[in-house]
PDB file of C-alpha atoms in Angstrom:
ATOM      1  CA  MET A   1       0.000   0.000   0.000  1.00 45.00           C
ATOM      2  CA  ALA A   2       1.523   3.309  -1.137  1.00 45.00           C
ATOM      3  CA  SER A   3       2.469   5.720   1.550  1.00 44.00           C
ATOM      4  CA  LYS A   4       0.765   9.100   1.656  1.00 44.00           C
ATOM      5  CA  LYS A   5       2.917  12.194   0.981  1.00 41.00           C
ATOM      6  CA  LYS A   6       2.864  14.792   3.621  1.00 43.00           C
ATOM      7  CA  PRO A   7       1.257  17.981   2.318  1.00 43.00           C
ATOM      8  CA  VAL A   8       3.577  20.960   1.908  1.00 41.00           C
ATOM      9  CA  GLN A   9       2.876  23.381   4.682  1.00 45.00           C
ATOM     10  CA  PRO A  10       2.654  27.080   3.845  1.00 42.00           C
ATOM     11  CA  PRO A  11       5.162  29.336   5.600  1.00 44.00           C
ATOM     12  CA  SER A  12       4.255  30.181   9.069  1.00 46.00           C
ATOM     13  CA  GLY A  13       3.060  33.707   9.858  1.00 45.00           C
ATOM     14  CA  GLY A  14       6.493  34.577  11.255  1.00 46.00           C
ATOM     15  CA  ASN A  15       8.272  33.460   8.112  1.00 48.00           C
ATOM     16  CA  ARG A  16       5.898  35.477   5.921  1.00 47.00           C
ATOM     17  CA  ARG A  17       6.539  38.555   8.019  1.00 45.00           C
ATOM     18  CA  ASP A  18      10.301  38.054   7.739  1.00 48.00           C
ATOM     19  CA  SER A  19      10.028  37.674   3.988  1.00 50.00           C
ATOM     20  CA  LEU A  20       7.923  40.817   3.620  1.00 49.00           C
ATOM     21  CA  ARG A  21      10.227  42.743   5.901  1.00 49.00           C
ATOM     22  CA  LYS A  22      13.283  41.773   3.830  1.00 50.00           C
ATOM     23  CA  GLN A  23      11.433  42.691   0.653  1.00 56.00           C
ATOM     24  CA  ARG A  24      10.531  46.112   2.048  1.00 54.00           C
ATOM     25  CA  LEU A  25      14.102  46.674   3.196  1.00 52.00           C
ATOM     26  CA  ALA A  26      15.384  45.778  -0.270  1.00 53.00           C
ATOM     27  CA  GLU A  27      12.885  48.161  -1.876  1.00 55.00           C
ATOM     28  CA  GLN A  28      13.819  50.926   0.550  1.00 51.00           C
ATOM     29  CA  GLU A  29      17.514  50.418  -0.170  1.00 53.00           C
ATOM     30  CA  ALA A  30      16.890  50.552  -3.918  1.00 53.00           C
ATOM     31  CA  ALA A  31      14.836  53.730  -3.482  1.00 50.00           C
ATOM     32  CA  ARG A  32      17.583  55.279  -1.356  1.00 53.00           C
ATOM     33  CA  ARG A  33      20.156  54.530  -4.017  1.00 53.00           C
ATOM     34  CA  ARG A  34      17.955  56.081  -6.699  1.00 50.00           C
ATOM     35  CA  THR A  35      17.543  59.181  -4.549  1.00 45.00           C
ATOM     36  CA  VAL A  36      21.302  59.483  -4.062  1.00 43.00           C
ATOM     37  CA  VAL A  37      21.895  59.176  -7.799  1.00 44.00           C
ATOM     38  CA  VAL A  38      19.293  61.825  -8.559  1.00 41.00           C
ATOM     39  CA  ARG A  39      20.705  64.184  -5.939  1.00 47.00           C
ATOM     40  CA  VAL A  40      24.233  63.717  -7.256  1.00 41.00           C
ATOM     41  CA  GLY A  41      23.003  64.366 -10.782  1.00 48.00           C
ATOM     42  CA  ILE A  42      21.239  67.530  -9.707  1.00 44.00           C
ATOM     43  CA  ALA A  43      24.334  68.706  -7.847  1.00 43.00           C
ATOM     44  CA  VAL A  44      26.482  68.157 -10.934  1.00 39.00           C
ATOM     45  CA  VAL A  45      24.039  70.070 -13.114  1.00 39.00           C
ATOM     46  CA  VAL A  46      23.803  72.923 -10.631  1.00 40.00           C
ATOM     47  CA  ALA A  47      27.591  73.084 -10.344  1.00 44.00           C
ATOM     48  CA  ALA A  48      27.913  73.164 -14.113  1.00 42.00           C
ATOM     49  CA  VAL A  49      25.369  75.953 -14.349  1.00 38.00           C
ATOM     50  CA  VAL A  50      27.126  77.955 -11.638  1.00 38.00           C
ATOM     51  CA  ILE A  51      30.496  77.471 -13.317  1.00 40.00           C
ATOM     52  CA  GLY A  52      28.993  78.476 -16.636  1.00 42.00           C
ATOM     53  CA  VAL A  53      27.454  81.601 -15.170  1.00 38.00           C
ATOM     54  CA  VAL A  54      30.678  82.573 -13.406  1.00 38.00           C
ATOM     55  CA  ALA A  55      32.684  81.922 -16.568  1.00 40.00           C
ATOM     56  CA  GLY A  56      30.206  83.953 -18.568  1.00 38.00           C
ATOM     57  CA  ILE A  57      30.457  86.845 -16.148  1.00 34.00           C
ATOM     58  CA  ALA A  58      34.243  86.657 -16.169  1.00 36.00           C
ATOM     59  CA  LEU A  59      34.304  86.601 -19.975  1.00 33.00           C
ATOM     60  CA  THR A  60      31.955  89.547 -20.136  1.00 33.00           C
ATOM     61  CA  MET A  61      34.063  91.498 -17.661  1.00 30.00           C
ATOM     62  CA  SER A  62      37.331  90.691 -19.401  1.00 32.00           C
ATOM     63  CA  SER A  63      36.024  91.641 -22.833  1.00 34.00           C
ATOM     64  CA  GLN A  64      33.932  94.618 -21.810  1.00 40.00           C
ATOM     65  CA  LYS A  65      34.786  97.762 -23.734  1.00 52.00           C
ATOM     66  CA  GLN A  66      36.241 100.471 -21.572  1.00 52.00           C
ATOM     67  CA  GLN A  67      34.218 103.637 -21.335  1.00 51.00           C
ATOM     68  CA  PRO A  68      36.053 106.921 -21.783  1.00 48.00           C
ATOM     69  CA  THR A  69      36.438 109.287 -18.870  1.00 51.00           C
ATOM     70  CA  ALA A  70      37.673 112.856 -18.711  1.00 51.00           C
ATOM     71  CA  THR A  71      41.382 113.124 -18.001  1.00 51.00           C
ATOM     72  CA  ALA A  72      44.035 115.570 -16.965  1.00 55.00           C
ATOM     73  CA  THR A  73      46.758 116.987 -19.197  1.00 72.00           C
ATOM     74  CA  VAL A  74      49.694 114.584 -19.654  1.00 78.00           C
ATOM     75  CA  GLN A  75      53.162 116.129 -19.376  1.00 75.00           C
ATOM     76  CA  THR A  76      56.518 114.370 -19.790  1.00 82.00           C
ATOM     77  CA  THR A  77      60.184 115.265 -19.330  1.00 90.00           C
ATOM     78  CA  ALA A  78      61.431 113.033 -22.178  1.00 93.00           C
ATOM     79  CA  THR A  79      62.129 114.509 -25.607  1.00 94.00           C
ATOM     80  CA  ALA A  80      58.763 114.791 -27.336  1.00 97.00           C
ATOM     81  CA  PRO A  81      57.873 115.060 -31.028  1.00 97.00           C
ATOM     82  CA  SER A  82      57.721 118.601 -32.373  1.00 96.00           C
ATOM     83  CA  ALA A  83      54.016 118.084 -33.113  1.00 96.00           C
ATOM     84  CA  VAL A  84      53.163 117.839 -29.399  1.00 97.00           C
ATOM     85  CA  ASP A  85      50.928 120.653 -28.149  1.00 96.00           C
ATOM     86  CA  ALA A  86      50.743 122.317 -24.739  1.00 93.00           C
ATOM     87  CA  SER A  87      48.643 119.449 -23.332  1.00 93.00           C
ATOM     88  CA  GLY A  88      51.339 116.887 -24.147  1.00 95.00           C
ATOM     89  CA  ALA A  89      49.492 115.234 -27.048  1.00 97.00           C
ATOM     90  CA  ILE A  90      50.491 114.866 -30.679  1.00 98.00           C
ATOM     91  CA  LEU A  91      48.364 117.423 -32.521  1.00 98.00           C
ATOM     92  CA  LEU A  92      46.890 116.686 -35.935  1.00 98.00           C
ATOM     93  CA  GLY A  93      45.036 119.280 -38.000  1.00 98.00           C
ATOM     94  CA  ASP A  94      44.815 123.052 -37.758  1.00 97.00           C
ATOM     95  CA  PRO A  95      45.964 124.202 -34.299  1.00 97.00           C
ATOM     96  CA  SER A  96      43.467 127.067 -34.491  1.00 97.00           C
ATOM     97  CA  ALA A  97      40.452 124.779 -35.003  1.00 98.00           C
ATOM     98  CA  ALA A  98      37.683 125.563 -32.533  1.00 97.00           C
ATOM     99  CA  THR A  99      36.798 121.959 -31.702  1.00 98.00           C
ATOM    100  CA  THR A 100      39.249 119.473 -30.182  1.00 98.00           C
ATOM    101  CA  LEU A 101      38.927 115.689 -30.477  1.00 98.00           C
ATOM    102  CA  THR A 102      41.194 113.894 -28.003  1.00 98.00           C
ATOM    103  CA  VAL A 103      42.005 110.183 -28.250  1.00 98.00           C
ATOM    104  CA  TYR A 104      44.103 108.015 -25.915  1.00 98.00           C
ATOM    105  CA  THR A 105      44.971 104.919 -27.897  1.00 98.00           C
ATOM    106  CA  ASP A 106      47.188 101.854 -28.237  1.00 98.00           C
ATOM    107  CA  PHE A 107      47.971 100.462 -31.691  1.00 98.00           C
ATOM    108  CA  ILE A 108      47.210  96.864 -30.686  1.00 98.00           C
ATOM    109  CA  CYS A 109      44.075  97.676 -28.687  1.00 98.00           C
ATOM    110  CA  PRO A 110      41.184  96.019 -30.593  1.00 98.00           C
ATOM    111  CA  TYR A 111      38.632  98.584 -29.442  1.00 98.00           C
ATOM    112  CA  CYS A 112      40.905 101.435 -30.502  1.00 98.00           C
ATOM    113  CA  GLY A 113      41.122  99.846 -33.920  1.00 98.00           C
ATOM    114  CA  GLU A 114      37.373  99.379 -34.075  1.00 98.00           C
ATOM    115  CA  PHE A 115      36.838 103.014 -33.133  1.00 98.00           C
ATOM    116  CA  ASP A 116      39.285 104.342 -35.721  1.00 98.00           C
ATOM    117  CA  ARG A 117      38.144 102.123 -38.587  1.00 98.00           C
ATOM    118  CA  THR A 118      34.512 103.041 -37.909  1.00 98.00           C
ATOM    119  CA  ASN A 119      35.189 106.771 -37.718  1.00 98.00           C
ATOM    120  CA  ALA A 120      38.222 107.238 -39.995  1.00 98.00           C
ATOM    121  CA  SER A 121      36.369 109.084 -42.737  1.00 98.00           C
ATOM    122  CA  VAL A 122      34.583 111.376 -40.269  1.00 98.00           C
ATOM    123  CA  ILE A 123      37.858 112.216 -38.524  1.00 98.00           C
ATOM    124  CA  SER A 124      39.632 112.836 -41.842  1.00 98.00           C
ATOM    125  CA  SER A 125      36.925 115.129 -43.185  1.00 98.00           C
ATOM    126  CA  SER A 126      36.573 116.959 -39.870  1.00 98.00           C
ATOM    127  CA  LEU A 127      40.299 117.722 -39.744  1.00 98.00           C
ATOM    128  CA  ALA A 128      40.350 118.664 -43.434  1.00 98.00           C
ATOM    129  CA  SER A 129      37.548 121.153 -42.845  1.00 97.00           C
ATOM    130  CA  GLY A 130      39.736 123.096 -40.425  1.00 97.00           C
ATOM    131  CA  LYS A 131      36.974 123.046 -37.833  1.00 97.00           C
ATOM    132  CA  VAL A 132      38.377 120.166 -35.764  1.00 98.00           C
ATOM    133  CA  LYS A 133      41.859 119.359 -34.507  1.00 98.00           C
ATOM    134  CA  MET A 134      42.850 115.986 -33.034  1.00 98.00           C
ATOM    135  CA  GLN A 135      45.019 115.290 -29.997  1.00 98.00           C
ATOM    136  CA  VAL A 136      46.518 111.789 -29.988  1.00 98.00           C
ATOM    137  CA  TYR A 137      48.134 110.085 -27.008  1.00 98.00           C
ATOM    138  CA  PRO A 138      49.796 106.922 -28.442  1.00 98.00           C
ATOM    139  CA  LEU A 139      50.271 104.560 -25.486  1.00 98.00           C
ATOM    140  CA  ASN A 140      52.214 101.322 -25.085  1.00 98.00           C
ATOM    141  CA  PHE A 141      50.525  99.718 -22.080  1.00 96.00           C
ATOM    142  CA  LEU A 142      49.618  96.659 -24.185  1.00 98.00           C
ATOM    143  CA  ASP A 143      53.220  95.757 -25.026  1.00 98.00           C
ATOM    144  CA  ASP A 144      52.727  92.427 -23.232  1.00 97.00           C
ATOM    145  CA  ALA A 145      50.046  91.513 -25.792  1.00 98.00           C
ATOM    146  CA  SER A 146      52.593  91.119 -28.612  1.00 98.00           C
ATOM    147  CA  LEU A 147      54.588  88.084 -27.501  1.00 98.00           C
ATOM    148  CA  GLY A 148      57.654  90.033 -26.453  1.00 98.00           C
ATOM    149  CA  THR A 149      58.052  92.158 -29.605  1.00 98.00           C
ATOM    150  CA  LYS A 150      56.765  95.354 -27.925  1.00 98.00           C
ATOM    151  CA  TYR A 151      54.576  96.125 -30.875  1.00 98.00           C
ATOM    152  CA  SER A 152      52.724  98.932 -29.094  1.00 98.00           C
ATOM    153  CA  THR A 153      56.005 100.727 -28.426  1.00 98.00           C
ATOM    154  CA  ARG A 154      57.333 100.201 -31.948  1.00 98.00           C
ATOM    155  CA  ALA A 155      54.129 101.445 -33.570  1.00 99.00           C
ATOM    156  CA  ALA A 156      53.794 104.413 -31.217  1.00 98.00           C
ATOM    157  CA  ASN A 157      57.431 105.404 -31.812  1.00 98.00           C
ATOM    158  CA  ALA A 158      56.942 105.178 -35.577  1.00 98.00           C
ATOM    159  CA  PHE A 159      53.818 107.340 -35.411  1.00 98.00           C
ATOM    160  CA  ALA A 160      55.585 109.885 -33.198  1.00 98.00           C
ATOM    161  CA  THR A 161      58.511 109.953 -35.632  1.00 98.00           C
ATOM    162  CA  VAL A 162      56.208 110.713 -38.563  1.00 98.00           C
ATOM    163  CA  ALA A 163      54.357 113.370 -36.556  1.00 98.00           C
ATOM    164  CA  ASN A 164      57.711 114.946 -35.727  1.00 98.00           C
ATOM    165  CA  SER A 165      59.280 114.910 -39.204  1.00 98.00           C
ATOM    166  CA  ASP A 166      56.375 114.664 -41.656  1.00 98.00           C
ATOM    167  CA  PRO A 167      53.159 115.848 -39.958  1.00 98.00           C
ATOM    168  CA  ASP A 168      51.310 116.140 -43.271  1.00 97.00           C
ATOM    169  CA  HIS A 169      51.234 112.338 -43.518  1.00 98.00           C
ATOM    170  CA  ALA A 170      50.795 111.582 -39.818  1.00 98.00           C
ATOM    171  CA  LEU A 171      47.027 111.047 -39.973  1.00 98.00           C
ATOM    172  CA  ALA A 172      47.266 108.769 -43.015  1.00 98.00           C
ATOM    173  CA  PHE A 173      49.929 106.668 -41.293  1.00 98.00           C
ATOM    174  CA  TYR A 174      47.947 106.617 -38.041  1.00 98.00           C
ATOM    175  CA  GLN A 175      44.905 105.274 -39.853  1.00 98.00           C
ATOM    176  CA  ALA A 176      46.987 102.780 -41.857  1.00 98.00           C
ATOM    177  CA  LEU A 177      48.288 101.275 -38.603  1.00 98.00           C
ATOM    178  CA  PHE A 178      44.722 100.646 -37.448  1.00 98.00           C
ATOM    179  CA  GLU A 179      43.534  99.505 -40.861  1.00 98.00           C
ATOM    180  CA  ASN A 180      46.240  96.813 -40.652  1.00 98.00           C
ATOM    181  CA  GLU A 181      46.059  96.301 -36.894  1.00 98.00           C
ATOM    182  CA  PRO A 182      47.361  92.922 -35.673  1.00 98.00           C
ATOM    183  CA  ASP A 183      45.429  90.824 -33.193  1.00 98.00           C
ATOM    184  CA  GLU A 184      46.301  90.870 -29.517  1.00 97.00           C
ATOM    185  CA  ASN A 185      48.605  88.065 -28.371  1.00 98.00           C
ATOM    186  CA  THR A 186      50.359  87.874 -31.723  1.00 98.00           C
ATOM    187  CA  SER A 187      53.826  89.190 -32.537  1.00 98.00           C
ATOM    188  CA  GLY A 188      52.290  92.203 -34.253  1.00 98.00           C
ATOM    189  CA  LEU A 189      53.606  93.759 -37.442  1.00 98.00           C
ATOM    190  CA  THR A 190      57.321  93.524 -38.155  1.00 98.00           C
ATOM    191  CA  ASP A 191      59.472  96.652 -38.390  1.00 98.00           C
ATOM    192  CA  GLN A 192      59.502  96.184 -42.157  1.00 98.00           C
ATOM    193  CA  GLN A 193      55.711  95.949 -42.320  1.00 98.00           C
ATOM    194  CA  ILE A 194      55.404  99.145 -40.275  1.00 98.00           C
ATOM    195  CA  ALA A 195      57.878 100.818 -42.610  1.00 98.00           C
ATOM    196  CA  ASP A 196      55.944  99.641 -45.662  1.00 98.00           C
ATOM    197  CA  LEU A 197      52.718 101.118 -44.297  1.00 98.00           C
ATOM    198  CA  ALA A 198      54.449 104.438 -43.734  1.00 98.00           C
ATOM    199  CA  THR A 199      55.869 104.430 -47.251  1.00 98.00           C
ATOM    200  CA  LYS A 200      52.428 103.725 -48.724  1.00 98.00           C
ATOM    201  CA  ALA A 201      51.039 106.597 -46.644  1.00 98.00           C
ATOM    202  CA  GLY A 202      53.507 108.952 -48.352  1.00 98.00           C
ATOM    203  CA  VAL A 203      56.156 109.231 -45.627  1.00 98.00           C
ATOM    204  CA  PRO A 204      59.616 109.990 -47.079  1.00 98.00           C
ATOM    205  CA  ALA A 205      62.212 107.230 -47.063  1.00 98.00           C
ATOM    206  CA  ASP A 206      64.605 109.022 -44.707  1.00 98.00           C
ATOM    207  CA  VAL A 207      61.880 109.421 -42.094  1.00 98.00           C
ATOM    208  CA  VAL A 208      60.893 105.770 -42.437  1.00 98.00           C
ATOM    209  CA  ALA A 209      64.518 104.718 -42.048  1.00 98.00           C
ATOM    210  CA  SER A 210      64.719 106.566 -38.731  1.00 98.00           C
ATOM    211  CA  PHE A 211      62.016 104.410 -37.099  1.00 98.00           C
ATOM    212  CA  THR A 212      64.668 101.986 -35.866  1.00 97.00           C
ATOM    213  CA  ASP A 213      66.444 104.798 -34.001  1.00 98.00           C
ATOM    214  CA  GLN A 214      63.599 104.546 -31.447  1.00 98.00           C
ATOM    215  CA  THR A 215      64.014 108.249 -30.705  1.00 98.00           C
ATOM    216  CA  PHE A 216      60.658 108.666 -29.026  1.00 98.00           C
ATOM    217  CA  VAL A 217      60.470 105.423 -27.042  1.00 98.00           C
ATOM    218  CA  PRO A 218      61.325 107.178 -23.734  1.00 98.00           C
ATOM    219  CA  TRP A 219      58.605 109.726 -24.443  1.00 98.00           C
ATOM    220  CA  VAL A 220      56.041 106.990 -25.152  1.00 98.00           C
ATOM    221  CA  ASP A 221      57.045 105.152 -21.959  1.00 98.00           C
ATOM    222  CA  GLU A 222      56.778 108.227 -19.772  1.00 97.00           C
ATOM    223  CA  MET A 223      53.554 109.473 -21.335  1.00 96.00           C
ATOM    224  CA  THR A 224      51.934 106.067 -20.879  1.00 97.00           C
ATOM    225  CA  THR A 225      52.904 105.898 -17.213  1.00 96.00           C
ATOM    226  CA  ASN A 226      51.466 109.357 -16.612  1.00 95.00           C
ATOM    227  CA  ALA A 227      48.327 108.830 -18.695  1.00 95.00           C
ATOM    228  CA  LEU A 228      47.354 105.601 -16.969  1.00 92.00           C
ATOM    229  CA  THR A 229      46.999 107.418 -13.667  1.00 92.00           C
ATOM    230  CA  SER A 230      43.964 109.226 -15.042  1.00 90.00           C
ATOM    231  CA  ILE A 231      42.284 107.079 -17.712  1.00 95.00           C
ATOM    232  CA  SER A 232      40.302 103.877 -17.224  1.00 90.00           C
ATOM    233  CA  GLY A 233      41.042 102.261 -20.584  1.00 93.00           C
ATOM    234  CA  THR A 234      41.456 102.787 -24.307  1.00 96.00           C
ATOM    235  CA  PRO A 235      40.152 104.287 -26.378  1.00 97.00           C
ATOM    236  CA  THR A 236      39.470 107.247 -24.141  1.00 98.00           C
ATOM    237  CA  ILE A 237      37.693 109.846 -26.260  1.00 98.00           C
ATOM    238  CA  LEU A 238      37.072 113.483 -25.372  1.00 98.00           C
ATOM    239  CA  ILE A 239      35.480 116.345 -27.274  1.00 98.00           C
ATOM    240  CA  ASP A 240      36.573 119.749 -26.030  1.00 98.00           C
ATOM    241  CA  GLY A 241      37.799 118.146 -22.829  1.00 97.00           C
ATOM    242  CA  LYS A 242      34.568 116.315 -22.028  1.00 97.00           C
ATOM    243  CA  ALA A 243      34.026 112.574 -22.268  1.00 97.00           C
ATOM    244  CA  PHE A 244      32.318 111.507 -25.491  1.00 98.00           C
ATOM    245  CA  GLU A 245      29.106 109.837 -24.326  1.00 96.00           C
ATOM    246  CA  GLY A 246      28.009 108.291 -27.631  1.00 97.00           C
ATOM    247  CA  ASP A 247      28.692 104.876 -29.124  1.00 98.00           C
ATOM    248  CA  PRO A 248      32.248 104.992 -30.498  1.00 97.00           C
ATOM    249  CA  TYR A 249      31.953 101.694 -32.371  1.00 98.00           C
ATOM    250  CA  HIS A 250      29.134 102.528 -34.789  1.00 97.00           C
ATOM    251  CA  ALA A 251      29.075 105.226 -37.443  1.00 97.00           C
ATOM    252  CA  GLY A 252      27.079 108.334 -36.661  1.00 98.00           C
ATOM    253  CA  PRO A 253      27.380 109.281 -32.980  1.00 98.00           C
ATOM    254  CA  LEU A 254      30.895 110.760 -33.203  1.00 98.00           C
ATOM    255  CA  GLU A 255      30.008 112.799 -36.285  1.00 98.00           C
ATOM    256  CA  GLU A 256      26.887 114.133 -34.571  1.00 98.00           C
ATOM    257  CA  ALA A 257      28.844 115.031 -31.433  1.00 98.00           C
ATOM    258  CA  LEU A 258      31.516 116.877 -33.428  1.00 98.00           C
ATOM    259  CA  LYS A 259      28.893 118.839 -35.361  1.00 96.00           C
ATOM    260  CA  ALA A 260      27.134 119.737 -32.112  1.00 96.00           C
ATOM    261  CA  ALA A 261      30.443 120.921 -30.651  1.00 96.00           C
ATOM    262  CA  GLU A 262      31.142 123.040 -33.751  1.00 89.00           C
ATOM    263  CA  LYS A 263      27.803 124.788 -33.284  1.00 86.00           C
ATOM    264  CA  GLY A 264      28.670 125.490 -29.662  1.00 75.00           C
TER     265      GLY A 264
END
């Protein structure tokens, strides 16, 4: 006679409770891990956003165009070009012109180049009319932006040399330097390239040959040191001694301001 199999007994109540408890613990642990992952992900995203915002602010601050402010007269003890006026600036145009446009500039400053290229024709015509004269302070504070070649100094010295010996072509050479302005953090134009620009602007060969004498380097150095105690950046633009409040990087505002100054 076959023996009867004992029926399988369901888990006791205690065993069921243990099983459910372990299941709940496992689910809670899995949920905790998911929460940690989510929180870490959120933290990473937030950190990235913060870094991006900070970097954006820093980029904006580092590339922000300097606004011109009124400045004091710059005087130096070094030998200056003969074209320097009583204020210490190189003077272009008719000294008797009623309106004075003053520009503090550096020949590798990108905003200076943008200003000059935008307003070159207005400046040229204003000076040619005899109603406006231009004071130029060529600075070299951005020498470190030319990979050790001191481009700002070399260009400023060349411009000062032309202003001293051939003032009739000084404006054309000044504008040629900005029309062919090198980028910051490059070696800048070579001495030969600077000389070629001067020659194309009509500067005589003997004047061009004297660029390498660096006659006015001490003057540029001293003027820059003095000027930077009173200006906040370049280009600094004044009309009759007052800060130009218009947009210097788009055509129109400078011309309007000069015409308004001419009318008094």
